Amino acid sequence: MKKKLALACTECGSRNYSKEVGTKVRTERLEIKKYCRYCKTHTLHRETK
């Protein structure tokens, strides 16, 4: 079973991306460097609730 989560930009806080991940237990939140169209740069995006 897959779980859908949102990724938010750490600079502006906008939720730009969504991603499906497996349901196995993780202790840390997902962090990916992606392009933010509002900041117009590559920034770190973190998993939100």
PDB file of N, CA, C and O in Angstrom:
ATOM      1  N   MET A   1       0.841  -1.184   0.000  1.00  0.00           N
ATOM      2  CA  MET A   1       0.000   0.000   0.000  1.00  0.00           C
ATOM      3  C   MET A   1       0.885   1.245   0.000  1.00  0.00           C
ATOM      4  O   MET A   1       1.902   1.297   0.685  1.00  0.00           O
ATOM      5  N   LYS A   2       0.498   2.239  -0.739  1.00  0.00           N
ATOM      6  CA  LYS A   2       1.276   3.476  -0.857  1.00  0.00           C
ATOM      7  C   LYS A   2       0.581   4.617  -0.126  1.00  0.00           C
ATOM      8  O   LYS A   2      -0.637   4.654  -0.024  1.00  0.00           O
ATOM      9  N   LYS A   3       1.384   5.541   0.364  1.00  0.00           N
ATOM     10  CA  LYS A   3       0.882   6.709   1.078  1.00  0.00           C
ATOM     11  C   LYS A   3       1.298   7.951   0.305  1.00  0.00           C
ATOM     12  O   LYS A   3       2.425   8.045  -0.170  1.00  0.00           O
ATOM     13  N   LYS A   4       0.395   8.902   0.148  1.00  0.00           N
ATOM     14  CA  LYS A   4       0.677  10.125  -0.581  1.00  0.00           C
ATOM     15  C   LYS A   4       1.072  11.221   0.402  1.00  0.00           C
ATOM     16  O   LYS A   4       0.393  11.437   1.399  1.00  0.00           O
ATOM     17  N   LEU A   5       2.191  11.917   0.123  1.00  0.00           N
ATOM     18  CA  LEU A   5       2.593  13.019   0.986  1.00  0.00           C
ATOM     19  C   LEU A   5       2.938  14.238   0.166  1.00  0.00           C
ATOM     20  O   LEU A   5       3.217  14.150  -1.021  1.00  0.00           O
ATOM     21  N   ALA A   6       2.902  15.386   0.811  1.00  0.00           N
ATOM     22  CA  ALA A   6       3.180  16.651   0.145  1.00  0.00           C
ATOM     23  C   ALA A   6       4.576  17.118   0.517  1.00  0.00           C
ATOM     24  O   ALA A   6       5.034  16.917   1.639  1.00  0.00           O
ATOM     25  N   LEU A   7       5.257  17.755  -0.447  1.00  0.00           N
ATOM     26  CA  LEU A   7       6.575  18.320  -0.211  1.00  0.00           C
ATOM     27  C   LEU A   7       6.459  19.835  -0.262  1.00  0.00           C
ATOM     28  O   LEU A   7       5.947  20.405  -1.223  1.00  0.00           O
ATOM     29  N   ALA A   8       6.944  20.507   0.789  1.00  0.00           N
ATOM     30  CA  ALA A   8       6.857  21.961   0.881  1.00  0.00           C
ATOM     31  C   ALA A   8       8.248  22.576   0.804  1.00  0.00           C
ATOM     32  O   ALA A   8       9.212  22.038   1.358  1.00  0.00           O
ATOM     33  N   CYS A   9       8.349  23.703   0.151  1.00  0.00           N
ATOM     34  CA  CYS A   9       9.600  24.436   0.024  1.00  0.00           C
ATOM     35  C   CYS A   9       9.999  24.995   1.394  1.00  0.00           C
ATOM     36  O   CYS A   9       9.161  25.520   2.122  1.00  0.00           O
ATOM     37  N   THR A  10      11.281  24.899   1.739  1.00  0.00           N
ATOM     38  CA  THR A  10      11.736  25.413   3.033  1.00  0.00           C
ATOM     39  C   THR A  10      11.900  26.928   3.010  1.00  0.00           C
ATOM     40  O   THR A  10      11.891  27.555   4.064  1.00  0.00           O
ATOM     41  N   GLU A  11      12.012  27.526   1.829  1.00  0.00           N
ATOM     42  CA  GLU A  11      12.191  28.976   1.728  1.00  0.00           C
ATOM     43  C   GLU A  11      10.864  29.726   1.812  1.00  0.00           C
ATOM     44  O   GLU A  11      10.681  30.594   2.642  1.00  0.00           O
ATOM     45  N   CYS A  12       9.917  29.374   0.943  1.00  0.00           N
ATOM     46  CA  CYS A  12       8.655  30.124   0.885  1.00  0.00           C
ATOM     47  C   CYS A  12       7.486  29.382   1.539  1.00  0.00           C
ATOM     48  O   CYS A  12       6.455  29.980   1.814  1.00  0.00           O
ATOM     49  N   GLY A  13       7.611  28.061   1.755  1.00  0.00           N
ATOM     50  CA  GLY A  13       6.560  27.301   2.420  1.00  0.00           C
ATOM     51  C   GLY A  13       5.462  26.774   1.521  1.00  0.00           C
ATOM     52  O   GLY A  13       4.526  26.143   1.995  1.00  0.00           O
ATOM     53  N   SER A  14       5.546  27.005   0.221  1.00  0.00           N
ATOM     54  CA  SER A  14       4.496  26.531  -0.675  1.00  0.00           C
ATOM     55  C   SER A  14       4.645  25.037  -0.921  1.00  0.00           C
ATOM     56  O   SER A  14       5.746  24.508  -0.998  1.00  0.00           O
ATOM     57  N   ARG A  15       3.510  24.355  -1.036  1.00  0.00           N
ATOM     58  CA  ARG A  15       3.499  22.913  -1.269  1.00  0.00           C
ATOM     59  C   ARG A  15       3.442  22.672  -2.764  1.00  0.00           C
ATOM     60  O   ARG A  15       2.380  22.692  -3.366  1.00  0.00           O
ATOM     61  N   ASN A  16       4.600  22.419  -3.362  1.00  0.00           N
ATOM     62  CA  ASN A  16       4.721  22.321  -4.810  1.00  0.00           C
ATOM     63  C   ASN A  16       4.587  20.914  -5.350  1.00  0.00           C
ATOM     64  O   ASN A  16       4.148  20.728  -6.467  1.00  0.00           O
ATOM     65  N   TYR A  17       4.997  19.913  -4.593  1.00  0.00           N
ATOM     66  CA  TYR A  17       5.075  18.554  -5.109  1.00  0.00           C
ATOM     67  C   TYR A  17       4.331  17.587  -4.212  1.00  0.00           C
ATOM     68  O   TYR A  17       4.201  17.807  -3.015  1.00  0.00           O
ATOM     69  N   SER A  18       3.884  16.472  -4.795  1.00  0.00           N
ATOM     70  CA  SER A  18       3.333  15.361  -4.027  1.00  0.00           C
ATOM     71  C   SER A  18       4.060  14.104  -4.483  1.00  0.00           C
ATOM     72  O   SER A  18       4.508  14.002  -5.623  1.00  0.00           O
ATOM     73  N   LYS A  19       4.176  13.149  -3.569  1.00  0.00           N
ATOM     74  CA  LYS A  19       4.941  11.941  -3.850  1.00  0.00           C
ATOM     75  C   LYS A  19       4.288  10.761  -3.154  1.00  0.00           C
ATOM     76  O   LYS A  19       3.748  10.910  -2.068  1.00  0.00           O
ATOM     77  N   GLU A  20       4.303   9.600  -3.800  1.00  0.00           N
ATOM     78  CA  GLU A  20       3.791   8.380  -3.189  1.00  0.00           C
ATOM     79  C   GLU A  20       4.961   7.565  -2.673  1.00  0.00           C
ATOM     80  O   GLU A  20       5.936   7.350  -3.381  1.00  0.00           O
ATOM     81  N   VAL A  21       4.864   7.154  -1.408  1.00  0.00           N
ATOM     82  CA  VAL A  21       5.907   6.334  -0.797  1.00  0.00           C
ATOM     83  C   VAL A  21       5.277   5.119  -0.149  1.00  0.00           C
ATOM     84  O   VAL A  21       4.082   5.092   0.126  1.00  0.00           O
ATOM     85  N   GLY A  22       6.097   4.104   0.122  1.00  0.00           N
ATOM     86  CA  GLY A  22       5.627   2.900   0.800  1.00  0.00           C
ATOM     87  C   GLY A  22       5.294   3.205   2.250  1.00  0.00           C
ATOM     88  O   GLY A  22       5.684   4.231   2.805  1.00  0.00           O
ATOM     89  N   THR A  23       4.590   2.288   2.889  1.00  0.00           N
ATOM     90  CA  THR A  23       4.114   2.530   4.252  1.00  0.00           C
ATOM     91  C   THR A  23       5.070   1.994   5.318  1.00  0.00           C
ATOM     92  O   THR A  23       4.688   1.905   6.474  1.00  0.00           O
ATOM     93  N   LYS A  24       6.312   1.634   4.949  1.00  0.00           N
ATOM     94  CA  LYS A  24       7.222   1.142   5.969  1.00  0.00           C
ATOM     95  C   LYS A  24       7.609   2.272   6.931  1.00  0.00           C
ATOM     96  O   LYS A  24       7.558   3.450   6.575  1.00  0.00           O
ATOM     97  N   VAL A  25       7.996   1.906   8.132  1.00  0.00           N
ATOM     98  CA  VAL A  25       8.247   2.872   9.200  1.00  0.00           C
ATOM     99  C   VAL A  25       9.541   3.645   8.926  1.00  0.00           C
ATOM    100  O   VAL A  25      10.597   3.057   8.697  1.00  0.00           O
ATOM    101  N   ARG A  26       9.439   4.971   8.929  1.00  0.00           N
ATOM    102  CA  ARG A  26      10.602   5.851   8.778  1.00  0.00           C
ATOM    103  C   ARG A  26      10.663   6.751   9.997  1.00  0.00           C
ATOM    104  O   ARG A  26       9.643   7.182  10.526  1.00  0.00           O
ATOM    105  N   THR A  27      11.852   7.081  10.442  1.00  0.00           N
ATOM    106  CA  THR A  27      11.997   7.949  11.613  1.00  0.00           C
ATOM    107  C   THR A  27      12.214   9.405  11.221  1.00  0.00           C
ATOM    108  O   THR A  27      11.943  10.294  12.014  1.00  0.00           O
ATOM    109  N   GLU A  28      12.683   9.642  10.007  1.00  0.00           N
ATOM    110  CA  GLU A  28      12.955  11.004   9.558  1.00  0.00           C
ATOM    111  C   GLU A  28      11.999  11.400   8.429  1.00  0.00           C
ATOM    112  O   GLU A  28      11.501  10.552   7.706  1.00  0.00           O
ATOM    113  N   ARG A  29      11.808  12.704   8.297  1.00  0.00           N
ATOM    114  CA  ARG A  29      10.991  13.206   7.197  1.00  0.00           C
ATOM    115  C   ARG A  29      11.807  13.228   5.918  1.00  0.00           C
ATOM    116  O   ARG A  29      13.010  13.437   5.927  1.00  0.00           O
ATOM    117  N   LEU A  30      11.123  13.051   4.810  1.00  0.00           N
ATOM    118  CA  LEU A  30      11.759  13.022   3.505  1.00  0.00           C
ATOM    119  C   LEU A  30      12.221  14.426   3.128  1.00  0.00           C
ATOM    120  O   LEU A  30      11.474  15.398   3.290  1.00  0.00           O
ATOM    121  N   GLU A  31      13.458  14.552   2.631  1.00  0.00           N
ATOM    122  CA  GLU A  31      14.003  15.838   2.177  1.00  0.00           C
ATOM    123  C   GLU A  31      14.605  15.641   0.799  1.00  0.00           C
ATOM    124  O   GLU A  31      15.455  14.788   0.609  1.00  0.00           O
ATOM    125  N   ILE A  32      14.133  16.435  -0.160  1.00  0.00           N
ATOM    126  CA  ILE A  32      14.608  16.348  -1.542  1.00  0.00           C
ATOM    127  C   ILE A  32      14.870  17.758  -2.049  1.00  0.00           C
ATOM    128  O   ILE A  32      14.094  18.673  -1.786  1.00  0.00           O
ATOM    129  N   LYS A  33      15.961  17.928  -2.794  1.00  0.00           N
ATOM    130  CA  LYS A  33      16.242  19.220  -3.402  1.00  0.00           C
ATOM    131  C   LYS A  33      15.534  19.262  -4.751  1.00  0.00           C
ATOM    132  O   LYS A  33      15.824  18.461  -5.641  1.00  0.00           O
ATOM    133  N   LYS A  34      14.564  20.186  -4.890  1.00  0.00           N
ATOM    134  CA  LYS A  34      13.759  20.298  -6.102  1.00  0.00           C
ATOM    135  C   LYS A  34      13.609  21.770  -6.492  1.00  0.00           C
ATOM    136  O   LYS A  34      13.890  22.653  -5.707  1.00  0.00           O
ATOM    137  N   TYR A  35      13.107  22.002  -7.706  1.00  0.00           N
ATOM    138  CA  TYR A  35      12.908  23.351  -8.210  1.00  0.00           C
ATOM    139  C   TYR A  35      11.601  23.930  -7.672  1.00  0.00           C
ATOM    140  O   TYR A  35      10.552  23.293  -7.744  1.00  0.00           O
ATOM    141  N   CYS A  36      11.657  25.149  -7.136  1.00  0.00           N
ATOM    142  CA  CYS A  36      10.468  25.859  -6.674  1.00  0.00           C
ATOM    143  C   CYS A  36      10.148  26.949  -7.690  1.00  0.00           C
ATOM    144  O   CYS A  36      10.980  27.821  -7.952  1.00  0.00           O
ATOM    145  N   ARG A  37       8.947  26.907  -8.250  1.00  0.00           N
ATOM    146  CA  ARG A  37       8.604  27.888  -9.280  1.00  0.00           C
ATOM    147  C   ARG A  37       8.331  29.271  -8.700  1.00  0.00           C
ATOM    148  O   ARG A  37       8.345  30.258  -9.423  1.00  0.00           O
ATOM    149  N   TYR A  38       8.069  29.364  -7.403  1.00  0.00           N
ATOM    150  CA  TYR A  38       7.832  30.660  -6.777  1.00  0.00           C
ATOM    151  C   TYR A  38       9.142  31.353  -6.399  1.00  0.00           C
ATOM    152  O   TYR A  38       9.281  32.557  -6.547  1.00  0.00           O
ATOM    153  N   CYS A  39      10.122  30.583  -5.923  1.00  0.00           N
ATOM    154  CA  CYS A  39      11.450  31.128  -5.595  1.00  0.00           C
ATOM    155  C   CYS A  39      12.341  31.210  -6.830  1.00  0.00           C
ATOM    156  O   CYS A  39      13.331  31.924  -6.832  1.00  0.00           O
ATOM    157  N   LYS A  40      11.993  30.438  -7.860  1.00  0.00           N
ATOM    158  CA  LYS A  40      12.749  30.349  -9.111  1.00  0.00           C
ATOM    159  C   LYS A  40      14.181  29.842  -8.920  1.00  0.00           C
ATOM    160  O   LYS A  40      15.089  30.238  -9.640  1.00  0.00           O
ATOM    161  N   THR A  41      14.384  28.969  -7.920  1.00  0.00           N
ATOM    162  CA  THR A  41      15.673  28.329  -7.681  1.00  0.00           C
ATOM    163  C   THR A  41      15.437  26.899  -7.196  1.00  0.00           C
ATOM    164  O   THR A  41      14.319  26.528  -6.856  1.00  0.00           O
ATOM    165  N   HIS A  42      16.505  26.124  -7.145  1.00  0.00           N
ATOM    166  CA  HIS A  42      16.449  24.795  -6.554  1.00  0.00           C
ATOM    167  C   HIS A  42      16.609  24.939  -5.053  1.00  0.00           C
ATOM    168  O   HIS A  42      17.612  25.489  -4.587  1.00  0.00           O
ATOM    169  N   THR A  43      15.621  24.484  -4.293  1.00  0.00           N
ATOM    170  CA  THR A  43      15.647  24.587  -2.840  1.00  0.00           C
ATOM    171  C   THR A  43      15.324  23.231  -2.222  1.00  0.00           C
ATOM    172  O   THR A  43      14.850  22.329  -2.894  1.00  0.00           O
ATOM    173  N   LEU A  44      15.553  23.131  -0.940  1.00  0.00           N
ATOM    174  CA  LEU A  44      15.246  21.915  -0.216  1.00  0.00           C
ATOM    175  C   LEU A  44      13.749  21.853   0.054  1.00  0.00           C
ATOM    176  O   LEU A  44      13.150  22.821   0.513  1.00  0.00           O
ATOM    177  N   HIS A  45      13.132  20.720  -0.267  1.00  0.00           N
ATOM    178  CA  HIS A  45      11.708  20.494  -0.024  1.00  0.00           C
ATOM    179  C   HIS A  45      11.570  19.397   1.020  1.00  0.00           C
ATOM    180  O   HIS A  45      12.195  18.350   0.898  1.00  0.00           O
ATOM    181  N   ARG A  46      10.746  19.634   2.038  1.00  0.00           N
ATOM    182  CA  ARG A  46      10.550  18.671   3.115  1.00  0.00           C
ATOM    183  C   ARG A  46       9.141  18.138   3.111  1.00  0.00           C
ATOM    184  O   ARG A  46       8.203  18.803   2.701  1.00  0.00           O
ATOM    185  N   GLU A  47       9.005  16.938   3.653  1.00  0.00           N
ATOM    186  CA  GLU A  47       7.702  16.287   3.798  1.00  0.00           C
ATOM    187  C   GLU A  47       6.869  17.037   4.829  1.00  0.00           C
ATOM    188  O   GLU A  47       7.363  17.422   5.883  1.00  0.00           O
ATOM    189  N   THR A  48       5.597  17.265   4.517  1.00  0.00           N
ATOM    190  CA  THR A  48       4.675  17.916   5.458  1.00  0.00           C
ATOM    191  C   THR A  48       3.597  16.927   5.858  1.00  0.00           C
ATOM    192  O   THR A  48       3.425  15.887   5.242  1.00  0.00           O
ATOM    193  N   LYS A  49       2.847  17.264   6.869  1.00  0.00           N
ATOM    194  CA  LYS A  49       1.771  16.379   7.324  1.00  0.00           C
ATOM    195  C   LYS A  49       0.483  16.672   6.593  1.00  0.00           C
ATOM    196  O   LYS A  49       0.273  17.681   6.047  1.00  0.00           O
TER     197      LYS A  49
END
